[in-house]
Coordinates of C-alpha atoms in Angstrom, one line a residue:
M4 CA 180.0 177.5 146.6
V5 CA 182.2 177.1 149.7
A6 CA 180.5 179.9 151.5
A7 CA 177.1 178.3 150.7
L8 CA 178.2 175.0 152.1
E9 CA 179.5 176.7 155.3
R10 CA 176.2 178.5 155.7
G11 CA 174.4 175.2 155.2
L12 CA 176.5 173.4 157.9
S13 CA 176.0 176.3 160.3
A14 CA 172.2 176.3 159.8
S15 CA 172.1 172.5 160.1
K16 CA 173.9 172.6 163.5
S17 CA 171.7 175.4 164.7
F18 CA 168.6 173.5 163.6
N19 CA 169.6 170.3 165.4
F20 CA 170.8 172.2 168.6
K21 CA 167.4 173.8 168.8
R22 CA 165.6 170.5 168.5
M23 CA 167.6 169.0 171.4
F24 CA 165.5 171.1 173.8
D25 CA 162.1 170.1 172.2
S26 CA 159.5 168.1 174.0
P27 CA 159.7 164.3 174.1
S28 CA 157.0 164.0 171.4
T29 CA 159.1 166.2 169.1
K30 CA 162.3 164.3 169.9
Q31 CA 160.7 161.1 168.5
Q32 CA 160.4 162.8 165.1
Q33 CA 163.8 164.3 164.9
S34 CA 166.4 162.8 162.6
Q35 CA 169.6 164.1 164.0
T36 CA 170.8 165.4 167.4
L37 CA 173.7 167.6 168.2
V38 CA 175.7 166.5 171.2
L39 CA 178.0 169.0 172.8
E40 CA 180.8 167.5 174.9
N41 CA 184.0 169.3 176.1
G42 CA 183.4 172.1 173.5
D43 CA 183.3 169.7 170.5
S44 CA 180.2 169.1 168.5
H45 CA 179.2 165.7 167.1
L46 CA 176.3 164.8 164.9
V47 CA 174.6 161.6 166.0
E48 CA 172.1 160.0 163.7
S49 CA 168.9 158.6 165.3
N50 CA 167.2 155.4 164.5
T51 CA 163.8 156.9 163.6
P52 CA 162.4 156.3 160.2
E53 CA 163.0 159.9 159.3
S54 CA 166.7 159.3 159.5
Q55 CA 166.6 157.4 156.3
N56 CA 165.7 160.6 154.5
S57 CA 168.4 162.6 156.1
D58 CA 170.2 163.1 152.7
S59 CA 167.2 165.0 151.4
L60 CA 168.1 167.8 153.8
A61 CA 171.5 168.2 152.2
E62 CA 170.0 168.2 148.7
S63 CA 167.5 171.0 149.6
P64 CA 168.6 174.6 149.0
V65 CA 170.5 176.0 151.9
E66 CA 168.8 179.3 151.8
S67 CA 165.4 177.7 152.5
I68 CA 166.5 176.8 156.1
P69 CA 165.9 179.7 158.4
P70 CA 168.7 180.5 160.9
M71 CA 167.8 179.5 164.5
I72 CA 169.4 180.7 167.8
S73 CA 170.1 178.4 170.7
P74 CA 168.0 179.1 173.8
L75 CA 171.2 179.2 175.9
T76 CA 172.7 182.0 173.8
R77 CA 169.5 184.0 173.6
P78 CA 169.9 187.3 175.5
G79 CA 168.1 187.4 178.9
K80 CA 167.4 183.6 178.9
R81 CA 168.2 181.8 182.2
P82 CA 170.4 178.7 182.1
D83 CA 168.7 175.4 181.6
R84 CA 167.8 173.7 184.9
Q85 CA 169.6 170.5 184.0
Q86 CA 172.7 172.4 183.1
A87 CA 172.6 174.2 186.5
D88 CA 172.3 170.9 188.3
T89 CA 175.2 169.5 186.3
D90 CA 177.4 172.5 187.3
M91 CA 176.4 172.2 190.9
M92 CA 177.2 168.4 190.9
K93 CA 180.6 169.2 189.3
D94 CA 181.3 171.7 192.0
R95 CA 180.4 169.3 194.8
F96 CA 182.5 166.4 193.5
A97 CA 185.4 168.7 192.7
K98 CA 185.6 169.7 196.4
L99 CA 185.4 166.0 197.3
L100 CA 188.3 165.0 195.0
L101 CA 190.4 168.0 196.1
G102 CA 189.8 167.1 199.7
E103 CA 188.6 170.6 200.4
D104 CA 192.0 172.0 199.4
M105 CA 191.2 174.5 196.7
S106 CA 194.8 175.2 196.0
G107 CA 195.2 171.7 194.5
G108 CA 198.5 171.1 196.4
G109 CA 197.4 167.7 197.8
K110 CA 197.2 169.0 201.4
G111 CA 193.5 168.3 201.7
V112 CA 191.7 165.9 204.1
S113 CA 191.0 162.3 203.3
S114 CA 188.1 161.3 201.0
A115 CA 186.1 159.9 203.9
L116 CA 186.4 163.1 206.0
A117 CA 185.6 165.3 202.9
L118 CA 182.4 163.2 202.2
S119 CA 181.4 163.3 205.9
N120 CA 181.8 167.1 206.0
A121 CA 179.9 167.5 202.7
I122 CA 176.9 165.6 204.2
T123 CA 177.1 167.6 207.4
N124 CA 177.3 171.0 205.6
L125 CA 174.5 170.1 203.3
A126 CA 172.2 169.2 206.2
A127 CA 173.2 172.5 208.0
S128 CA 172.3 174.5 204.9
I129 CA 169.0 172.8 204.2
F130 CA 167.6 172.3 207.7
G131 CA 169.4 175.0 209.7
E132 CA 167.7 175.6 213.0
Q133 CA 164.2 174.1 212.8
T134 CA 162.5 176.8 214.9
K135 CA 158.9 175.9 214.0
L136 CA 156.7 172.9 213.4
Q137 CA 155.9 173.5 209.7
P138 CA 156.5 171.7 206.4
M139 CA 159.8 172.3 204.6
P140 CA 159.5 174.4 201.5
Q141 CA 159.2 172.4 198.3
D142 CA 162.4 173.9 196.8
R143 CA 164.5 173.0 199.8
Q144 CA 163.0 169.6 200.1
A145 CA 163.7 168.9 196.4
R146 CA 167.3 170.2 196.8
W147 CA 167.8 168.0 199.9
K148 CA 166.6 164.8 198.1
K149 CA 168.6 165.6 195.0
E150 CA 172.0 166.4 196.6
I151 CA 171.8 163.7 199.3
D152 CA 171.3 161.2 196.4
W153 CA 174.4 162.5 194.8
L154 CA 176.5 162.0 197.9
L155 CA 175.0 158.6 198.7
S156 CA 175.6 157.4 195.2
V157 CA 179.2 156.9 196.2
T158 CA 178.1 153.9 198.3
D159 CA 176.7 152.1 195.3
H160 CA 180.3 151.5 194.1
I161 CA 181.6 150.2 197.5
V162 CA 181.2 146.4 196.9
E163 CA 182.4 143.1 198.2
F164 CA 182.7 139.6 196.6
V165 CA 180.1 137.1 197.5
P166 CA 179.6 133.5 196.1
S167 CA 176.9 132.8 193.6
K168 CA 175.8 130.0 191.4
Q169 CA 175.6 130.2 187.6
T170 CA 173.9 127.6 185.4
N171 CA 175.4 127.1 182.0
K172 CA 173.4 126.3 178.8
D173 CA 174.3 122.6 179.2
G174 CA 172.8 122.6 182.7
V175 CA 176.0 122.5 184.6
C176 CA 175.9 124.6 187.8
T177 CA 179.1 126.5 188.5
E178 CA 179.9 128.6 191.6
I179 CA 181.3 132.0 190.8
M180 CA 182.1 135.2 192.7
V181 CA 180.0 138.2 192.1
T182 CA 180.0 141.8 193.4
R183 CA 177.4 143.1 195.8
Q184 CA 177.2 146.3 197.8
R185 CA 179.0 146.0 201.1
G186 CA 177.0 144.4 203.9
D187 CA 176.8 147.3 206.3
L188 CA 175.8 149.7 203.6
L189 CA 173.3 147.3 202.1
M190 CA 171.5 147.0 205.4
N191 CA 171.8 150.6 206.8
I192 CA 171.5 152.9 203.8
P193 CA 167.9 151.8 203.0
A194 CA 167.0 152.1 206.7
L195 CA 168.4 155.6 207.0
R196 CA 166.5 156.6 203.8
K197 CA 163.3 155.4 205.5
L198 CA 164.1 157.4 208.6
D199 CA 164.7 160.4 206.4
T200 CA 161.4 160.0 204.7
M201 CA 159.6 159.6 208.1
L202 CA 161.1 162.9 209.4
I203 CA 160.1 164.9 206.4
D204 CA 156.6 163.4 206.4
T205 CA 156.3 164.3 210.1
L206 CA 157.0 167.9 209.2
D207 CA 154.5 167.7 206.3
N208 CA 151.8 166.5 208.7
F209 CA 151.8 170.0 210.4
K210 CA 150.6 171.6 207.2
G211 CA 147.4 173.6 207.8
H212 CA 147.5 173.4 211.6
N213 CA 145.9 176.5 213.0
E214 CA 145.4 175.6 216.6
F215 CA 148.9 176.6 217.6
Y216 CA 151.0 179.3 216.0
Y217 CA 154.2 181.3 216.5
V218 CA 154.6 185.0 217.2
S219 CA 157.6 187.2 217.1
R220 CA 159.4 187.8 220.3
D221 CA 159.5 191.6 219.6
S222 CA 155.7 191.8 219.2
E223 CA 153.4 192.7 222.0
E224 CA 151.9 189.3 222.0
G225 CA 155.3 187.7 222.2
K226 CA 156.4 189.9 225.1
Q227 CA 153.3 188.9 227.0
A228 CA 153.9 185.2 226.5
S229 CA 154.4 183.6 229.9
N230 CA 156.3 180.6 228.7
A231 CA 159.1 179.8 231.2
R232 CA 160.9 177.5 228.8
S233 CA 161.1 180.1 226.1
N234 CA 163.2 182.3 228.4
D235 CA 166.0 179.7 228.0
K236 CA 165.5 179.7 224.3
W237 CA 165.5 183.4 223.5
W238 CA 166.2 182.8 219.8
L239 CA 163.0 180.8 219.3
P240 CA 159.6 182.4 218.6
P241 CA 157.1 181.8 221.4
V242 CA 154.3 179.3 220.8
K243 CA 150.7 180.4 221.3
V244 CA 147.7 178.1 221.8
P245 CA 144.0 178.9 222.3
P246 CA 143.1 180.1 225.8
G247 CA 141.6 176.7 226.8
G248 CA 144.4 174.7 225.3
L249 CA 144.5 172.5 222.3
S250 CA 141.6 170.3 221.2
D251 CA 141.8 166.6 222.0
P252 CA 142.4 165.6 218.3
A253 CA 145.3 168.1 218.0
R254 CA 146.8 166.9 221.3
R255 CA 146.5 163.3 220.3
M256 CA 148.1 164.1 217.0
L257 CA 151.1 165.8 218.7
Y258 CA 151.6 162.8 221.0
F259 CA 151.5 160.4 218.0
Q260 CA 154.0 162.5 216.1
K261 CA 156.3 162.7 219.2
D262 CA 156.2 158.9 219.6
S263 CA 157.0 158.5 215.9
V264 CA 159.9 160.9 216.0
T265 CA 161.2 159.2 219.2
Q266 CA 161.4 155.9 217.3
V267 CA 163.3 157.6 214.5
Q268 CA 165.7 159.1 216.9
K269 CA 166.4 155.9 218.7
A270 CA 167.0 154.0 215.5
A271 CA 169.4 156.7 214.2
M272 CA 171.2 156.7 217.5
A273 CA 171.6 153.0 217.4
I274 CA 173.1 153.0 213.8
N275 CA 175.4 155.9 214.7
A276 CA 176.7 154.3 217.8
Q277 CA 177.2 151.0 216.0
V278 CA 179.2 152.6 213.2
L279 CA 181.3 154.6 215.7
S280 CA 182.1 151.5 217.7
E281 CA 183.4 149.8 214.6
M282 CA 185.7 152.7 213.7
A283 CA 189.3 152.2 214.6
I284 CA 190.6 154.2 217.5
P285 CA 193.4 156.5 216.3
E286 CA 196.9 156.1 217.8
S287 CA 197.0 159.8 218.6
Y288 CA 194.0 159.4 220.9
I289 CA 195.6 156.3 222.6
D290 CA 198.8 158.1 223.2
S291 CA 197.0 160.9 225.0
L292 CA 195.3 158.5 227.5
P293 CA 196.6 158.1 231.1
K294 CA 198.1 154.8 232.2
N295 CA 195.1 153.3 234.0
G296 CA 191.4 153.8 234.5
R297 CA 191.7 155.3 238.0
A298 CA 193.7 158.2 236.7
S299 CA 191.2 158.8 233.9
L300 CA 188.1 158.7 236.2
G301 CA 189.4 160.1 239.4
D302 CA 189.2 158.4 242.8
S303 CA 185.5 159.2 243.6
I304 CA 184.1 158.1 240.2
Y305 CA 186.4 155.0 240.1
K306 CA 185.3 153.9 243.5
S307 CA 181.6 154.2 242.6
I308 CA 182.0 152.1 239.5
T309 CA 184.2 149.4 241.1
E310 CA 182.0 148.9 244.2
E311 CA 180.4 145.4 244.6
W312 CA 176.9 146.8 244.3
F313 CA 176.4 149.1 241.3
D314 CA 173.3 150.9 240.0
P315 CA 173.8 153.2 237.0
A316 CA 170.8 155.4 237.7
Q317 CA 171.9 156.0 241.2
F318 CA 175.4 156.7 240.0
L319 CA 174.1 159.5 237.7
S320 CA 171.9 160.9 240.4
M321 CA 175.1 161.5 242.5
M322 CA 177.0 163.2 239.7
D323 CA 176.8 166.9 239.0
L324 CA 175.1 167.1 235.6
S325 CA 173.8 170.7 235.8
T326 CA 175.6 172.0 232.7
E327 CA 176.3 170.5 229.3
H328 CA 180.1 171.0 229.8
K329 CA 180.0 168.8 233.0
V330 CA 178.0 166.1 231.2
L331 CA 180.4 166.1 228.3
D332 CA 183.4 166.0 230.6
L333 CA 182.0 162.9 232.4
K334 CA 181.4 161.2 229.1
N335 CA 185.0 161.8 228.0
K336 CA 186.4 160.4 231.2
I337 CA 184.2 157.3 231.0
E338 CA 185.0 156.7 227.4
A339 CA 188.7 157.0 228.0
S340 CA 188.5 154.5 230.9
V341 CA 186.6 152.0 228.6
V342 CA 189.3 152.3 226.0
I343 CA 192.0 151.7 228.6
W344 CA 190.3 148.6 230.1
K345 CA 189.6 147.1 226.6
R346 CA 193.3 147.7 225.7
K347 CA 194.5 146.0 228.8
L348 CA 192.2 143.1 228.1
H349 CA 193.5 142.5 224.6
V350 CA 196.9 144.1 224.5
K351 CA 199.7 143.5 227.0
D352 CA 200.7 147.0 228.0
S353 CA 204.1 147.3 229.6
K354 CA 203.1 150.6 231.1
S355 CA 200.3 149.1 233.1
S356 CA 200.4 150.1 236.8
W357 CA 197.7 147.5 237.9
G358 CA 199.8 144.4 237.4
S359 CA 197.9 141.4 239.0
A360 CA 195.9 143.6 241.4
V361 CA 192.7 143.5 239.2
S362 CA 191.7 140.3 237.5
L363 CA 190.5 140.2 233.9
E364 CA 187.0 139.3 235.0
K365 CA 186.7 142.4 237.1
R366 CA 188.1 144.6 234.3
E367 CA 185.5 143.2 232.0
L368 CA 182.8 143.9 234.6
F369 CA 184.0 147.5 235.0
E370 CA 183.9 147.9 231.3
E371 CA 180.3 146.8 231.1
R372 CA 179.3 149.1 233.9
A373 CA 181.0 152.1 232.2
E374 CA 179.3 151.3 228.8
T375 CA 176.0 151.1 230.6
I376 CA 176.6 154.6 232.0
L377 CA 177.3 155.9 228.5
V378 CA 174.0 154.5 227.3
F379 CA 172.2 156.2 230.2
L380 CA 174.0 159.5 229.3
K381 CA 173.0 159.2 225.7
Q382 CA 169.5 158.4 226.7
K383 CA 169.1 161.3 229.2
F384 CA 171.0 163.9 227.1
P385 CA 170.3 163.0 223.4
G386 CA 171.4 166.4 222.2
L387 CA 174.9 166.1 223.7
P388 CA 177.8 167.2 221.5
Q389 CA 180.3 164.6 220.2
S390 CA 182.9 163.4 222.7
S391 CA 186.7 163.6 222.2
L392 CA 186.8 160.0 221.1
D393 CA 184.0 160.4 218.5
I394 CA 185.7 163.5 217.1
S395 CA 189.0 161.7 216.9
K396 CA 187.5 158.7 215.2
I397 CA 185.7 160.8 212.5
Q398 CA 188.8 162.9 211.9
F399 CA 191.2 160.0 211.3
N400 CA 188.7 157.5 209.7
K401 CA 189.7 156.3 206.3
D402 CA 186.6 154.1 205.5
I403 CA 184.3 156.0 203.1
G404 CA 181.3 153.7 203.8
Q405 CA 181.6 154.2 207.5
A406 CA 182.0 158.0 207.0
V407 CA 178.7 158.1 205.0
L408 CA 176.8 156.0 207.6
E409 CA 178.1 158.0 210.5
S410 CA 177.4 161.4 209.1
Y411 CA 174.0 160.5 207.6
S412 CA 172.8 158.9 210.9
R413 CA 174.1 161.8 212.9
I414 CA 172.2 164.5 211.1
L415 CA 169.0 162.4 211.2
E416 CA 169.4 162.0 214.9
S417 CA 170.0 165.7 215.3
L418 CA 167.0 166.6 213.2
A419 CA 164.7 164.1 215.0
Y420 CA 165.9 165.6 218.4
T421 CA 165.1 169.1 217.2
V422 CA 161.6 168.2 215.9
M423 CA 160.9 166.4 219.2
S424 CA 162.0 169.5 221.1
R425 CA 159.6 171.7 219.1
I426 CA 156.8 169.3 219.8
E427 CA 157.6 169.3 223.5
D428 CA 157.5 173.2 223.4
V429 CA 153.9 173.1 222.0
L430 CA 152.8 170.5 224.6
Y431 CA 154.3 172.5 227.4
T432 CA 152.5 175.6 226.3
D433 CA 149.3 173.6 226.0
S434 CA 149.8 172.4 229.6
L435 CA 150.2 176.0 230.8
A436 CA 147.1 177.0 229.0
L437 CA 145.1 174.2 230.7
K438 CA 146.4 175.2 234.1
Q439 CA 145.4 178.8 233.5
A440 CA 141.9 177.7 232.4
L441 CA 141.5 175.7 235.6
L442 CA 142.6 178.6 237.7
A443 CA 139.9 180.8 235.9
E444 CA 137.3 178.2 236.8
E445 CA 138.1 178.4 240.5
T446 CA 135.0 178.5 242.7
P447 CA 134.4 181.5 245.1
D448 CA 135.2 179.4 248.2
G449 CA 138.7 178.6 246.9
G450 CA 137.9 175.1 245.7
R451 CA 138.5 174.0 242.2
T452 CA 136.5 172.0 239.8
E453 CA 139.6 169.7 239.2
T454 CA 142.8 169.3 241.1
D455 CA 146.1 169.7 239.4
S456 CA 146.7 166.0 239.5
E457 CA 143.4 165.4 237.7
S458 CA 143.8 168.1 235.1
P459 CA 144.1 167.1 231.5
G460 CA 147.5 168.9 231.3
S461 CA 149.0 167.1 234.2
S462 CA 151.7 164.5 233.9
N463 CA 149.3 161.6 234.8
S464 CA 146.8 162.6 232.1
G465 CA 149.6 163.1 229.6
E466 CA 150.9 159.6 230.3
E467 CA 147.4 158.1 229.9
T468 CA 146.9 160.0 226.6
E469 CA 150.3 158.9 225.3
K470 CA 149.6 155.3 226.3
L471 CA 146.2 155.4 224.6
D472 CA 147.8 156.8 221.4
R473 CA 150.5 154.2 221.3
Q474 CA 147.8 151.5 221.1
H475 CA 146.8 152.9 217.7
S476 CA 150.1 154.2 216.5
K477 CA 152.5 152.4 214.1
T478 CA 156.0 152.0 215.6
L479 CA 159.2 152.1 213.6
F480 CA 159.4 148.3 213.9
D481 CA 156.1 148.0 212.1
F482 CA 157.1 150.5 209.5
M483 CA 160.4 148.9 208.6
G484 CA 159.2 145.3 209.1
W485 CA 161.3 144.5 212.2
S486 CA 160.1 142.3 215.0
D487 CA 159.2 144.3 218.1
K488 CA 160.4 142.2 221.0
P489 CA 159.1 142.7 224.6
T490 CA 161.4 144.8 226.7
T491 CA 162.8 143.8 230.2
P492 CA 164.0 146.2 232.9
P493 CA 167.7 146.6 233.2
S494 CA 169.5 144.5 235.7
V495 CA 172.1 145.6 238.2
T496 CA 174.9 144.0 236.2
P497 CA 173.6 143.8 232.6
K498 CA 174.8 141.2 230.2
K499 CA 176.4 142.0 226.9
L500 CA 173.8 143.7 224.7
S501 CA 173.8 145.7 221.6
Y502 CA 173.3 149.5 221.7
L503 CA 169.7 149.2 220.3
E504 CA 168.8 146.5 222.8
K505 CA 170.1 148.6 225.7
L506 CA 168.0 151.6 224.5
E507 CA 164.9 149.4 224.1
N508 CA 165.4 148.0 227.6
F509 CA 165.4 151.5 229.2
N510 CA 162.5 153.8 229.8
G511 CA 162.8 156.2 226.8
F512 CA 164.1 159.7 226.6
R513 CA 164.0 162.2 229.4
S514 CA 164.8 165.8 228.6
P515 CA 167.2 167.6 230.9
K516 CA 165.9 170.5 232.8
D517 CA 169.0 172.6 233.4
R518 CA 170.3 172.9 229.8
N519 CA 169.1 174.1 226.5
L520 CA 167.2 171.6 224.6
S521 CA 168.3 172.8 221.2

């Protein structure tokens, strides 16, 4: 009798465990569900009408219930997809809780830095080096959306108290405090998600494009590719276009996509710069600074910034910006001087060597000029690595919300820059093909049907095409519901503006010629 009851219980558990994996229509008819949690089994009765007859199962002969085998224990059966996702999520959040210290000794990094590294590493594994203009594979795209949602879900629990009104049953209105997602996250997380969607949609728009294609560098066609820019990017496959260049619709589409990606990059840059400016400057970075701005900049740079007449564009034209290292070194010097001047404005530093030689008004003026130079550097070299100040802020930051915003905006900015570089590679190859077609149409007496300045591939024609496309293109401000204000040219001594306003007031991005674009 005891053996029969044990067989009945075993068969009942196996029966209900099998039905847990049935289709939704079958689940509506089941009377019991077996829930496995931490290795323990619990029978949970459902509310379906069939549950009222659950006792009839126990009254039936046990031998009439055929033994059933769980799909998870069946030989050769792959693990369930949901179970695999759960295990992956456990692995991700275990690393976050341990602070990337797998020994469990409590020597890991802070939660903010661990979450920032997790978002950065995820983007590196999903996107990698975007060498071609082509849609992302569906499996990678689904993995990116799923895992970035996991990491961003942390921000749903970062809240703040806000006043609210509650009306009681008797009509009395009472003011209470309720929780809401923190203001900076509530504003920037949806914006970054929209930018993310725009970038993925941009790559999807290149599906089925057959006018331009990529060839292997080792192939004969790749060796014969006369693309001067590809010599600097030996790791990228050369781009090939038809002999006469791209068609007008394809060229217009490329300009439209470039304009859209530029808007995405500018918005991501603005959010990233705003978050970094709000992060606290670590004391270790302040201790490493010299005593004054002149010592940080050097005599020549300091004299150029502190002159009565100052033009940031002319200042950069006089600097040696031939390599990425020199650009980054200039950025580090200027950022250090800005920190020193701000500290002298707000903190009385006994180590100051200036004394009363420089007034507070002039220090504030020098600070504004230095910040304008930083904006120009970011504009001219959008793919520049992080400066010493940015690295120090990210490393010692303790605010988890700021860590998420900074890392998410940084990877979107990097991806937008990479996509824009790939579009520029195609447009450059198209301009070379147009020039070769014009040379082939040369008349016997040496004249040409069109001059270089009138050719469709010239810079003037490109500007006209781009200007025409922008009349019909939807900008980021239209997409996100922002107001697109008219821009004004920068003045010699600009007033206090936000980072996004400064970017909008300037002339867009210019790619450097003497450095790798990727």
